[in-house]
C-alpha positions as a Markdown table, in Angstrom:
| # | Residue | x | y | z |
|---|---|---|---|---|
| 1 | Unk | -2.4 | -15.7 | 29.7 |
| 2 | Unk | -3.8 | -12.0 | 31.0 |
| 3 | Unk | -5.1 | -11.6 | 34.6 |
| 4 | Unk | -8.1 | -14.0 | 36.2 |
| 5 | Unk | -9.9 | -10.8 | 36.3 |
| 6 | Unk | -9.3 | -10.0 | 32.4 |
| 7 | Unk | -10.7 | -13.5 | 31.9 |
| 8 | Unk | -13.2 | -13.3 | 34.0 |
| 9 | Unk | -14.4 | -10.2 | 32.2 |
| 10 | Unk | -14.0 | -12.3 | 28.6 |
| 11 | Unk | -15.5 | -15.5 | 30.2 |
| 12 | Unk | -19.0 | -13.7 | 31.2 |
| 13 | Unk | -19.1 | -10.8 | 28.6 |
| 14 | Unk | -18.7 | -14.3 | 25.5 |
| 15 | Unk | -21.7 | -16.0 | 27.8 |
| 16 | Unk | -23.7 | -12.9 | 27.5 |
| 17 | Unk | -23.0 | -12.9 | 23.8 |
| 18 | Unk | -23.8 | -16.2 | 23.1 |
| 19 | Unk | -27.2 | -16.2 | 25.4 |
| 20 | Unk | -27.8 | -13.1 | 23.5 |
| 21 | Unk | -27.4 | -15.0 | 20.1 |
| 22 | Unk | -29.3 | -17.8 | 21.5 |
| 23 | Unk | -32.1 | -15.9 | 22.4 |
| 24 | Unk | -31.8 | -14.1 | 19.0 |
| 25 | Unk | -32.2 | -17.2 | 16.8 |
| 26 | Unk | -35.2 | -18.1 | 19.2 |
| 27 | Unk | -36.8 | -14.9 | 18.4 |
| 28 | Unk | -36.8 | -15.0 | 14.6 |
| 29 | Unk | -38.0 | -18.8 | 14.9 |
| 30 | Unk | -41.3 | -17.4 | 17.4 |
| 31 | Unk | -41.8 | -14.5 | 14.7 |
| 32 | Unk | -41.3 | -17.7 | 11.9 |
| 33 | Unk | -43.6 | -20.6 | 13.3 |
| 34 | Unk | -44.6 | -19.7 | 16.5 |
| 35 | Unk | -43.8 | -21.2 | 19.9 |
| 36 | Unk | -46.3 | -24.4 | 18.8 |
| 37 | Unk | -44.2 | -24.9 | 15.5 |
| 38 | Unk | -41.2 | -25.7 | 17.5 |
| 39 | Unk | -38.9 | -28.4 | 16.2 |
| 40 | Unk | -35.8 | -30.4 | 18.4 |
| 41 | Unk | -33.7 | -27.9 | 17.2 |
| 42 | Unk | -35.0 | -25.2 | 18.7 |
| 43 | Unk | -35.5 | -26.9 | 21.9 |
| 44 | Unk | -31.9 | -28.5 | 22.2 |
| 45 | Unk | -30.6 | -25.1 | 21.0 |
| 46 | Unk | -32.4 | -23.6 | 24.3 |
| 47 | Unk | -30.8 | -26.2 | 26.2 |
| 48 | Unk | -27.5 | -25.4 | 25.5 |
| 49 | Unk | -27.8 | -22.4 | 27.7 |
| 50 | Unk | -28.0 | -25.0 | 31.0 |
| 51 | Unk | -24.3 | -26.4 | 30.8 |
| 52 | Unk | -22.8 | -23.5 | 28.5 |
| 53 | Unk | -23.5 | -21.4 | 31.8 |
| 54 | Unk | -22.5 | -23.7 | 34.4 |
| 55 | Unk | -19.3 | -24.0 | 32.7 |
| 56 | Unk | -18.4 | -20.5 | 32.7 |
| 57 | Unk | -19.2 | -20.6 | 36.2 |
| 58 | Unk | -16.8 | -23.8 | 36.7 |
| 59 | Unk | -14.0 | -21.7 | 35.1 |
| 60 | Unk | -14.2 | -18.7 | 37.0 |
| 61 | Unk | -14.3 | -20.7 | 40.3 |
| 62 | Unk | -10.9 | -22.1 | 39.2 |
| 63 | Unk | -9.1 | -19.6 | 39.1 |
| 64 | Unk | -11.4 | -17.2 | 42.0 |
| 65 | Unk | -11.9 | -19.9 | 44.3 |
| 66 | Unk | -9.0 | -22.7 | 43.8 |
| 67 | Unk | -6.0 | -20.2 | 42.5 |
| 68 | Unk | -5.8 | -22.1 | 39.1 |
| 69 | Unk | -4.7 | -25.2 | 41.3 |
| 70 | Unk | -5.4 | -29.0 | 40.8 |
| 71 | Unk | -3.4 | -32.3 | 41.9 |
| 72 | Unk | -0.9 | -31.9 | 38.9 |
| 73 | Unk | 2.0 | -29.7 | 38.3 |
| 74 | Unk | 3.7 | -31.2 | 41.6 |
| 75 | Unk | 7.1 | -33.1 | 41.9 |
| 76 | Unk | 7.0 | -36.1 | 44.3 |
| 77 | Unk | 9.0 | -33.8 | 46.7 |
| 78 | Unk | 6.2 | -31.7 | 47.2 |
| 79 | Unk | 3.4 | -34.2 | 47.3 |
| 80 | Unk | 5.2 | -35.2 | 50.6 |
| 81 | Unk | 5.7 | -32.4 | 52.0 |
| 82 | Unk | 2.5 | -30.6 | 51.2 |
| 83 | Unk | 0.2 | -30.4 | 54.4 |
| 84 | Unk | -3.5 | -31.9 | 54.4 |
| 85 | Unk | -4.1 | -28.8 | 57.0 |
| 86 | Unk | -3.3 | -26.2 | 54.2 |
| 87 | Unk | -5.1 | -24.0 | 52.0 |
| 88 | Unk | -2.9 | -25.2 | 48.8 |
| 89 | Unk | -4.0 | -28.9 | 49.6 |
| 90 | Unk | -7.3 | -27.4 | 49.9 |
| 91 | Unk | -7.3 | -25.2 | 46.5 |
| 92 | Unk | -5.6 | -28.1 | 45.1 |
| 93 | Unk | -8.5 | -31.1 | 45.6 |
| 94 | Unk | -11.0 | -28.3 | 45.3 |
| 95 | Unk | -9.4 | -27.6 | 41.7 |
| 96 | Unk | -9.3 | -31.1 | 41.0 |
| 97 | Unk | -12.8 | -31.7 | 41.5 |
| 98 | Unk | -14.0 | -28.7 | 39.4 |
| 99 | Unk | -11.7 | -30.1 | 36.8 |
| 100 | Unk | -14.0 | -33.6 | 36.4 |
| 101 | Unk | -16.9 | -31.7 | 36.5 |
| 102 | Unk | -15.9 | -28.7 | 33.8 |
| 103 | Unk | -14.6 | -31.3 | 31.5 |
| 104 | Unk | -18.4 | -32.7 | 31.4 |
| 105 | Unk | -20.4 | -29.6 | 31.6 |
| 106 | Unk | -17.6 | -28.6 | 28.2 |
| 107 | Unk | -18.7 | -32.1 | 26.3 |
| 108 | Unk | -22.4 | -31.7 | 26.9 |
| 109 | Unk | -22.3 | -28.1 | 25.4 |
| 110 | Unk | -20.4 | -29.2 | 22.2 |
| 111 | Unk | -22.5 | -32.1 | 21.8 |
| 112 | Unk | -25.8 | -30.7 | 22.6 |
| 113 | Unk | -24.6 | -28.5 | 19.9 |
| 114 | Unk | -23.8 | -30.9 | 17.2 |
| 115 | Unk | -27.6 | -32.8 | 18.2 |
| 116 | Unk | -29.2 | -29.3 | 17.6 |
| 117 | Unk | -27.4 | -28.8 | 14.5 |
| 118 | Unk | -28.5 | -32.6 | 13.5 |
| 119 | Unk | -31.7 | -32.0 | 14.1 |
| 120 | Unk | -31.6 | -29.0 | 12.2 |
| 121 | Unk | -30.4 | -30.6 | 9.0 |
| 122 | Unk | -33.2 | -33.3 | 9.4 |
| 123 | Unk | -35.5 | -29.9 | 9.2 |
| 124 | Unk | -33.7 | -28.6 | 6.2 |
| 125 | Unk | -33.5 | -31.8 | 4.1 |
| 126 | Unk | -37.0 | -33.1 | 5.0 |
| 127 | Unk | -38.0 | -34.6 | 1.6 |
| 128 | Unk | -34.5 | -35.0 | -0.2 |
| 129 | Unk | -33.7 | -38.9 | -0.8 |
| 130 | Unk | -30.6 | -39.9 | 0.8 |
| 131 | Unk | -30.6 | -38.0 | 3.8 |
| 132 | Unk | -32.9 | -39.2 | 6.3 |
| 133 | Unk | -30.3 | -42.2 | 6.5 |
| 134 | Unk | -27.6 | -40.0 | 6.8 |
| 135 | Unk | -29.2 | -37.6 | 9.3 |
| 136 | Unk | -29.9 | -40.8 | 11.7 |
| 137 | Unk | -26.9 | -41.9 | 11.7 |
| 138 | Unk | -25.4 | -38.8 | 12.7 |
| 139 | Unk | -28.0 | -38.7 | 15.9 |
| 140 | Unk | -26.4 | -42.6 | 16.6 |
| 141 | Unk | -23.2 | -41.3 | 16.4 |
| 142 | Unk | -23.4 | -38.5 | 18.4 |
| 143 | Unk | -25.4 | -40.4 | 21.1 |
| 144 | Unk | -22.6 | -43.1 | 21.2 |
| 145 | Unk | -19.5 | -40.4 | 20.9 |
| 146 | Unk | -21.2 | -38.6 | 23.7 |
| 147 | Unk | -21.6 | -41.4 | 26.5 |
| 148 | Unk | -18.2 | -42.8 | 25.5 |
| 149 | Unk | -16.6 | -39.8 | 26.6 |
| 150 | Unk | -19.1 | -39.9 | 30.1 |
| 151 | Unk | -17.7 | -43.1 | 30.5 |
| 152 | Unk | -14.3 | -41.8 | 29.7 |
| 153 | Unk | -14.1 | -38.8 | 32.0 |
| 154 | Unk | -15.9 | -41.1 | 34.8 |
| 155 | Unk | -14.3 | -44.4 | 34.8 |
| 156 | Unk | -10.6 | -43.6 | 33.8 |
| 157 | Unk | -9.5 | -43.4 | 37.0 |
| 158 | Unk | -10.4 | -45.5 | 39.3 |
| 159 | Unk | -10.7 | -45.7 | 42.5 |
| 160 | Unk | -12.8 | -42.0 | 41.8 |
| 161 | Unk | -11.4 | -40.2 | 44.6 |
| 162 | Unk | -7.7 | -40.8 | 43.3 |
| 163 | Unk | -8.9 | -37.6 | 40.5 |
| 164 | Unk | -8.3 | -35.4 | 44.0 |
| 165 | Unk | -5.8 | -37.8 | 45.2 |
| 166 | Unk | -2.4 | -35.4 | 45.9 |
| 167 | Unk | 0.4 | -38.0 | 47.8 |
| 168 | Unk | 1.4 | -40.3 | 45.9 |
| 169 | Unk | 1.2 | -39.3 | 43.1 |
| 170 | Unk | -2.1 | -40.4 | 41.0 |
| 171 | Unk | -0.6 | -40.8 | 37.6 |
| 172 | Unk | -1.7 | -38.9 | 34.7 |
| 173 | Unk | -5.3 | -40.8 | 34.0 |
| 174 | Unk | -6.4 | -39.2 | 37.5 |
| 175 | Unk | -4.8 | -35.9 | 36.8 |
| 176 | Unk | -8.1 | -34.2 | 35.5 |
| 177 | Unk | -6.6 | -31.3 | 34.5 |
| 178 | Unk | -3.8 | -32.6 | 32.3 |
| 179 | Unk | -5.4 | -36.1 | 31.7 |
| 180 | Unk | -4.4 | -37.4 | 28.3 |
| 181 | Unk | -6.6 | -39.7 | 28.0 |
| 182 | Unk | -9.3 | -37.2 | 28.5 |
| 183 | Unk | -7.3 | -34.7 | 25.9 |
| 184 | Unk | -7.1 | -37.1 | 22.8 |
| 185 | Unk | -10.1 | -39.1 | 23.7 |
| 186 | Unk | -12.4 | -36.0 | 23.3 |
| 187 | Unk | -10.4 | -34.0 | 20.5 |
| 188 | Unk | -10.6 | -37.0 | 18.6 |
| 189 | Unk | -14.1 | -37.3 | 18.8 |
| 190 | Unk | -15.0 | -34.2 | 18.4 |
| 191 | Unk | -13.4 | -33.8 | 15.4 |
| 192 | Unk | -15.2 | -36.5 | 13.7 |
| 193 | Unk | -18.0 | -35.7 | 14.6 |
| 194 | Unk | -17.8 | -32.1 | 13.3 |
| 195 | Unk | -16.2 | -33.9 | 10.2 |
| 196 | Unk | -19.4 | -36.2 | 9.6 |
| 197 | Unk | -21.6 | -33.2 | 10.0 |
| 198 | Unk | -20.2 | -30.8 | 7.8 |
| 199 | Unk | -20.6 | -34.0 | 5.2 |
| 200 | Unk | -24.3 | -33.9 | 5.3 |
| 201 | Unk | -25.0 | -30.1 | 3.8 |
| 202 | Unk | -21.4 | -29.2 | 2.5 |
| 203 | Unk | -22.0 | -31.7 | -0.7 |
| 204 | Unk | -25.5 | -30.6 | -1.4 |
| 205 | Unk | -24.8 | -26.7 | -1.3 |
| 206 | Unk | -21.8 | -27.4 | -3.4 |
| 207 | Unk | -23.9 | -28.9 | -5.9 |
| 208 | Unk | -26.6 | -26.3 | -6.0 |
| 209 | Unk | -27.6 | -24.4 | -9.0 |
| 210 | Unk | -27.2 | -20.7 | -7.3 |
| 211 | Unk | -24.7 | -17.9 | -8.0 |
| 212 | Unk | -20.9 | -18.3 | -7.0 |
| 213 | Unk | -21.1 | -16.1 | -4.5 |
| 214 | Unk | -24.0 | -16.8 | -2.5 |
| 215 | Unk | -23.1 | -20.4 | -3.4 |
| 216 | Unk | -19.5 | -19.8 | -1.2 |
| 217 | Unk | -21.2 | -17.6 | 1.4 |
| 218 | Unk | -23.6 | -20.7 | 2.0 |
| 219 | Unk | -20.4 | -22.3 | 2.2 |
| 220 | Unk | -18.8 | -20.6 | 5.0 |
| 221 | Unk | -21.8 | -20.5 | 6.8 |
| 222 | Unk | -22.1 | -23.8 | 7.1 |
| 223 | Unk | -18.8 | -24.2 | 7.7 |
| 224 | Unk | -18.6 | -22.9 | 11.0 |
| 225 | Unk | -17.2 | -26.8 | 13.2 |
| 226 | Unk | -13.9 | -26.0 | 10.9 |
| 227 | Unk | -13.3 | -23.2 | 13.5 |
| 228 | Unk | -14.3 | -25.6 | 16.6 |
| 229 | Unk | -12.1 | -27.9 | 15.6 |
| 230 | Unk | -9.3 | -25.6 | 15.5 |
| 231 | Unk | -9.8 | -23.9 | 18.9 |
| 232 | Unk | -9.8 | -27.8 | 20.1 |
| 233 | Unk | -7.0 | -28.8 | 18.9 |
| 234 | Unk | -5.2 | -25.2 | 20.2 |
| 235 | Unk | -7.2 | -26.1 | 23.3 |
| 236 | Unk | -5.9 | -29.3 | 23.3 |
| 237 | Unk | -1.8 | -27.9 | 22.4 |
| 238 | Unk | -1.8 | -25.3 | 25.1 |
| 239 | Unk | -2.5 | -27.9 | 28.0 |
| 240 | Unk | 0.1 | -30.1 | 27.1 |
| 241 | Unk | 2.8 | -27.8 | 26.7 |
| 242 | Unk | 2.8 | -25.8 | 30.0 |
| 243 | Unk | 1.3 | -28.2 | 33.1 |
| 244 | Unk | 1.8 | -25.4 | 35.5 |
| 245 | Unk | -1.0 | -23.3 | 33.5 |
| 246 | Unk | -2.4 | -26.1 | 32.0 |
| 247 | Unk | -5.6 | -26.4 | 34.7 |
| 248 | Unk | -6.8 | -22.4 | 34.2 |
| 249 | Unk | -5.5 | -22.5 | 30.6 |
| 250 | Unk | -7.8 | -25.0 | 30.0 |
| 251 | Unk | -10.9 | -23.7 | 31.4 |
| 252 | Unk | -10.5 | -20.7 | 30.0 |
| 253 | Unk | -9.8 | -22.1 | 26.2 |
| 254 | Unk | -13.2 | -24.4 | 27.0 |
| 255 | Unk | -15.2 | -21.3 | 27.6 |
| 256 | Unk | -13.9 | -19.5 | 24.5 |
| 257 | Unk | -14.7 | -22.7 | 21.9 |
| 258 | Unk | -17.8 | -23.3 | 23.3 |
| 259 | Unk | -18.9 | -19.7 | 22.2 |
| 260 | Unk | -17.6 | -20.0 | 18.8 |
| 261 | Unk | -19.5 | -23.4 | 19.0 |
| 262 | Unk | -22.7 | -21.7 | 19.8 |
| 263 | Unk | -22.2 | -18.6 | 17.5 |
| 264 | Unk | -21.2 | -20.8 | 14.2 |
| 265 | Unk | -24.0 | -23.2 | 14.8 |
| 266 | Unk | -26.7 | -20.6 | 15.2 |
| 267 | Unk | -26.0 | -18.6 | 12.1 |
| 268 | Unk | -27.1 | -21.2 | 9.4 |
| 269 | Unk | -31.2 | -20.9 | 10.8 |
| 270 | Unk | -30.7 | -17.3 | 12.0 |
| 271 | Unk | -28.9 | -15.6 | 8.6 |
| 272 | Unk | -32.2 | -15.4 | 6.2 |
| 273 | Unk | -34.1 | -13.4 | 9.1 |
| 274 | Unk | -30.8 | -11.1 | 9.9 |
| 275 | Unk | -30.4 | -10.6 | 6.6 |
| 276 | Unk | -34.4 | -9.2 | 6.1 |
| 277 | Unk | -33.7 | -6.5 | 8.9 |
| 278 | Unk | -30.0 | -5.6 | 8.4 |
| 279 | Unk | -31.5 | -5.2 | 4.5 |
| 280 | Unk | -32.4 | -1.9 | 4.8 |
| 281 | Unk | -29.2 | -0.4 | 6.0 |
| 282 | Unk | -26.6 | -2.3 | 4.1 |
| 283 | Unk | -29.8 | -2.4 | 0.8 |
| 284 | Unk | -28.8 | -4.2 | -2.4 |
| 285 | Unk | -25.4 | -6.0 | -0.8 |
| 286 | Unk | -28.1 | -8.2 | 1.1 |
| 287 | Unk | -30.5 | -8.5 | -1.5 |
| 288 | Unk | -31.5 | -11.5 | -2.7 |
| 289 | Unk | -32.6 | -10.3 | -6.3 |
| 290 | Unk | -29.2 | -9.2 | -6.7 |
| 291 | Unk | -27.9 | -12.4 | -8.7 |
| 292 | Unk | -26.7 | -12.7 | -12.7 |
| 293 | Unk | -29.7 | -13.0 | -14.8 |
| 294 | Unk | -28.9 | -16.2 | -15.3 |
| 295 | Unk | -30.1 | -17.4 | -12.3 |
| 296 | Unk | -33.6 | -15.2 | -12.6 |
| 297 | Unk | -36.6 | -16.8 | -13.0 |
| 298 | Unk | -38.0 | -20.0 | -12.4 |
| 299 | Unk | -34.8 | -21.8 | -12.8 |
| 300 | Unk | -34.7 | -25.6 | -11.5 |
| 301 | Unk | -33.1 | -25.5 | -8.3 |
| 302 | Unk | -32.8 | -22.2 | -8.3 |
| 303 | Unk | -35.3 | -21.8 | -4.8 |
| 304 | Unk | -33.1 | -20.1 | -2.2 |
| 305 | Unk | -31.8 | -21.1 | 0.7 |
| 306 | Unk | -33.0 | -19.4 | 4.4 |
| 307 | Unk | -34.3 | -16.4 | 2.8 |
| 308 | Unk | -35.9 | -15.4 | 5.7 |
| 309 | Unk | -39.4 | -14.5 | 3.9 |
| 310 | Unk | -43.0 | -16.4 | 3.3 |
| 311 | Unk | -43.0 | -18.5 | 0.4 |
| 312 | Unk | -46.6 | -19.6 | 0.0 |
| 313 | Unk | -45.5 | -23.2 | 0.7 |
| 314 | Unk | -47.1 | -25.3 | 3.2 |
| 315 | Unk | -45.3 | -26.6 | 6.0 |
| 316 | Unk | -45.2 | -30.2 | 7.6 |
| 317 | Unk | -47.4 | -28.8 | 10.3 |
| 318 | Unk | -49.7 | -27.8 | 7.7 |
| 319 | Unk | -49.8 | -24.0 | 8.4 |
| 320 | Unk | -49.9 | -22.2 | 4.9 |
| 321 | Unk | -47.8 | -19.4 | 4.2 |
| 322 | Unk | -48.8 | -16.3 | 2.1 |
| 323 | Unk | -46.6 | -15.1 | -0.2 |
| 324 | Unk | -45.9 | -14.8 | -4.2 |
| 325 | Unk | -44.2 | -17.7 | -5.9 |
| 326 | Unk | -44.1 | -19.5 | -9.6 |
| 327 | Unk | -44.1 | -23.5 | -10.6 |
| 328 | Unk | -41.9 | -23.8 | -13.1 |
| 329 | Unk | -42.6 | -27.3 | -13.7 |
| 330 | Unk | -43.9 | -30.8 | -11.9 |
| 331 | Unk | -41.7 | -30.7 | -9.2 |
| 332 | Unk | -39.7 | -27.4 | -8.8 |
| 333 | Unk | -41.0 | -24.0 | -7.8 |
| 334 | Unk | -39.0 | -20.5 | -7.5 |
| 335 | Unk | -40.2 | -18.8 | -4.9 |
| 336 | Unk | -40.2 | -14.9 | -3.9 |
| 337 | Unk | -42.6 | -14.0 | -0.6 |
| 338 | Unk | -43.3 | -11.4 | 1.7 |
| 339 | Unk | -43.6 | -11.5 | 5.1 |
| 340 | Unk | -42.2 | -14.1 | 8.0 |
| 341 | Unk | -42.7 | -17.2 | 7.1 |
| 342 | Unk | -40.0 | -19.8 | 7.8 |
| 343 | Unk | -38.5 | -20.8 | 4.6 |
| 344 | Unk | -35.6 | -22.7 | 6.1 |
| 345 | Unk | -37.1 | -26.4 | 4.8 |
| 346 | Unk | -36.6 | -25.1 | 1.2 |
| 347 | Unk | -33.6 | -26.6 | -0.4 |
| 348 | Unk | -31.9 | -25.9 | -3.6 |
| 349 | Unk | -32.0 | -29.3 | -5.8 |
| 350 | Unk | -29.0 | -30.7 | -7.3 |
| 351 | Unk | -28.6 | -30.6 | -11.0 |
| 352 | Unk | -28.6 | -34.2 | -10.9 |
| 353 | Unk | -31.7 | -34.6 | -9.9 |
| 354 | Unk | -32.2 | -34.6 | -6.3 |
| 355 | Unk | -35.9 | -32.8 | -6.1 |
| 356 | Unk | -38.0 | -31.5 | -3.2 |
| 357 | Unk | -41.9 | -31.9 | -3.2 |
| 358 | Unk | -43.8 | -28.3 | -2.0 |
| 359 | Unk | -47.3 | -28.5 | -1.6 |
| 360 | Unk | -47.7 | -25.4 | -3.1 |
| 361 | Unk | -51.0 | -23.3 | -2.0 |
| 362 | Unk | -52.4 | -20.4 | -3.8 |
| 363 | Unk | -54.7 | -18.5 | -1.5 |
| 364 | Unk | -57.1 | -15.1 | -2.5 |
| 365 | Unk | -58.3 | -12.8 | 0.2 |
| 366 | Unk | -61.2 | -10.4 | 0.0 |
| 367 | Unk | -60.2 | -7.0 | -1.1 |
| 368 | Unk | -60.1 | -4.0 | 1.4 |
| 369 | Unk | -63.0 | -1.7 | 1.1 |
C-alpha cells in the first residue's frame, strides 16, 4: 500500500466523485419530474451521501490519528508489556474503536445502496406481472441482511469493551479489524444480495426485443454489483493475508468499493439523460435511431429503455408528457419524444408476452402567431 497521504488524496478526491455523481443523477431527475415527483429512490440515493462520507472520514482518522493501529497484530509478549500510559496503547483502542464504527458506517452505505437500487426497479417495472413480488422481497431481504449484520458487528463480542480490550488477548471475534466473523458474515451477504438483485432486471433485459448491442450495453449497465462483489471479496483477501496492514488496508479498500458501489448503481437512471447531452459531441454513436431496420418502427417491445426524452406517456403521478409517439396495437406503443421527460418507467416487453399498460395522451396546443 502507497503512503497515508496518497490515500488520503484517493479517499477524498473518490468521495468528491461519487457526491459529484450523486448530485448529477439528482440533477437530471429535478430536470425529469421535478423535486415533487420524487420517488424512494431518489431520496435513499441522497442519503447515501450521510454514511458514505462519514466513512471516508473514519478511514482517514485511522491511519492520521491512530497510525493504522488497533488491538490486533500483537503477540501475547507485547500485550504484557505494552504500557496503558502510552501513545501506542492509546492509538491502539482509539483504532479499535473506529474499527466498530467504520465497519457500520461501510454496511449502511452498501445497503442503502442496494434499497435505492430496489426501489428503483419497483419504478422501472411498475405494471409488469411478476415483479411486484419479486421487488418486495428483495426490500425483506435487504431489511433482514442489513440488521443481521448490526447485530453481527454489535453483539459478537461481548462484553463490548473487550473490541478495545489489548491484555489478554480478546480473541479474534473482538478483533474489529481482523474479525472473521465480521469478514465472511458481511461478504457473504453481500453477495447474495447483489446476486438476487441483479436477478430481477438481468432476465427481463435479456429477453427484450432490442438490438444486440444496446441489448448487451443494457446488460453491463445493469451489471454494475458484479464489480462490488469483486472488490469485496479482494477486500475481504487482503485483510486476511497481512494482519499487520490488515486495519488501514481495510479502511482504505471500504472506501474504494463503496465508490464503485455508488458509481455502478447510479448509471442505470442517469445513462438516458447523459446520453441526450454527450449526443452532440460523440453524434450518431449515441443515437438511438441508430438500430438495424429491423427493429424500426412500431415493433412490439421495441419501446426503449431510459432514453432520457418525453414520450407523451402519462406518469403514475398523472403529469403528461409532450412528445411524439405511435400505438402500434392494444397494448404496445413505440415511442420517440422530445424534450425531458422521465422515460425510465418504460420497459421493453418480453416476446413472450409480458406487456406494459401506457396511458397514452395525445395533446394539441394553439399555434404560435
Amino acid at each position: 500500500m502507497g503512503s497515508h497521504a496518497d490515500f488520503v488524496i484517493e479517499a477524498f478526491t473518490l468521495l468528491s466523485i461519487g457526491i459529484l455523481i450523486i448530485f448529477l443523477r439528482t440533477y437530471a431527475r429535478l430536470r425529469q419530474v421535478g423535486i415533487r415527483n420524487f420517488e424512494a429512490d431518489d431520496w435513499l440515493m441522497l442519503l447515501v451521501i450521510v454514511p458514505y462520507t462519514i466513512e471516508t472520514a473514519l478511514a482517514y482518522t485511522v491511519g492520521a490519528q491512530f497510525r493504522g493501529l488497533t488491538n490486533s497484530g500483537m503477540t501475547d509478549e507485547e500485550r504484557k508489556t505494552l504500557s496503558p500510559d502510552s501513545d501506542e496503547y492509546a492509538w491502539r483502542v482509539g483504532g479499535s474503536k473506529i474499527q466498530v464504527a467504520g465497519w457500520i458506517m461501510y454496511a449502511s452505505v452498501l445497503w442503502l445502496v442496494k434499497a435505492a437500487l430496489c426501489a428503483f426497479y419497483f419504478r422501472l417495472t411498475a405494471g409488469l406481472a411478476g415483479y411486484k413480488t419479486r421487488i418486495y422481497i428483495g426490500f425483506a431481504f435487504i431489511a433482514a441482511t442489513y440488521i443481521a449484520i448490526i447485530c453481527c458487528i454489535l453483539f459478537s463480542c461481548q462484553p463490548f469493551s473487550h473490541f478495545w480490550q489489548i491484555y489478554p488477548n480478546p480473541g479474534n471475534f473482538c478483533q474489529p479489524a481482523l474479525s472473521k466473523i465480521y469478514i465472511f458474515v458481511i461478504v457473504c451477504l453481500n453477495i447474495t444480495t447483489d446476486i438476487y438483485l441483479l436477478a430481477i432486471p438481468i432476465p427481463m433485459l435479456w429477453g427484450a426485443r432490442i438490438p444486440k448491442v444496446k441489448k448487451y450495453g443494457l446488460l453491463v449497465l445493469f451489471s454494475g454489483a458484479i464489480f462490488v462483489m469483486v472488490a469485496g471479496l479482494l477486500r475481504c483477501f487482503l485483510i486476511l493475508q497481512n494482519p499487520d496492514t490488515g486495519p488501514e488496508e481495510g479502511a482504505s479498500w471500504a472506501v474504494r468499493e463503496s465508490f464503485v458501489a455508488v458509481v455502478t448503481s447510479n448509471l442505470p437512471s442517469t445513462w438516458g439523460w447523459m446520453r441526450q447531452k454527450l449526443k452532440p459531441l460523440f453524434g450518431s454513436l449515441l443515437s438511438s435511431n441508430n438500430v438495424s431496420s429491423k427493429y424500426k418502427g412500431a415493433e412490439p417491445g421495441s419501446i426503449m429503455l431510459g432514453d432520457g426524452r418525453g414520450s407523451g406517456w402519462r406518469s403514475r403521478s398523472g403529469r403528461a408528457d409532450n412528445g411524439l409517439g405511435t400505438v402500434n396495437s392494444e397494448h404496445n406503443v413505440y415511442i420517440h419524444g422530445g424534450g425531458d421527460a422521465s422515460s425510465d418507467e418504460i420497459i421493453p416487453s418480453l416476446p413472450e408476452g409480458i406487456k406494459k399498460d401506457v396511458e397514452f395522451t395525445v395533446q394539441e396546443s394553439e399555434p404560435q402567431r
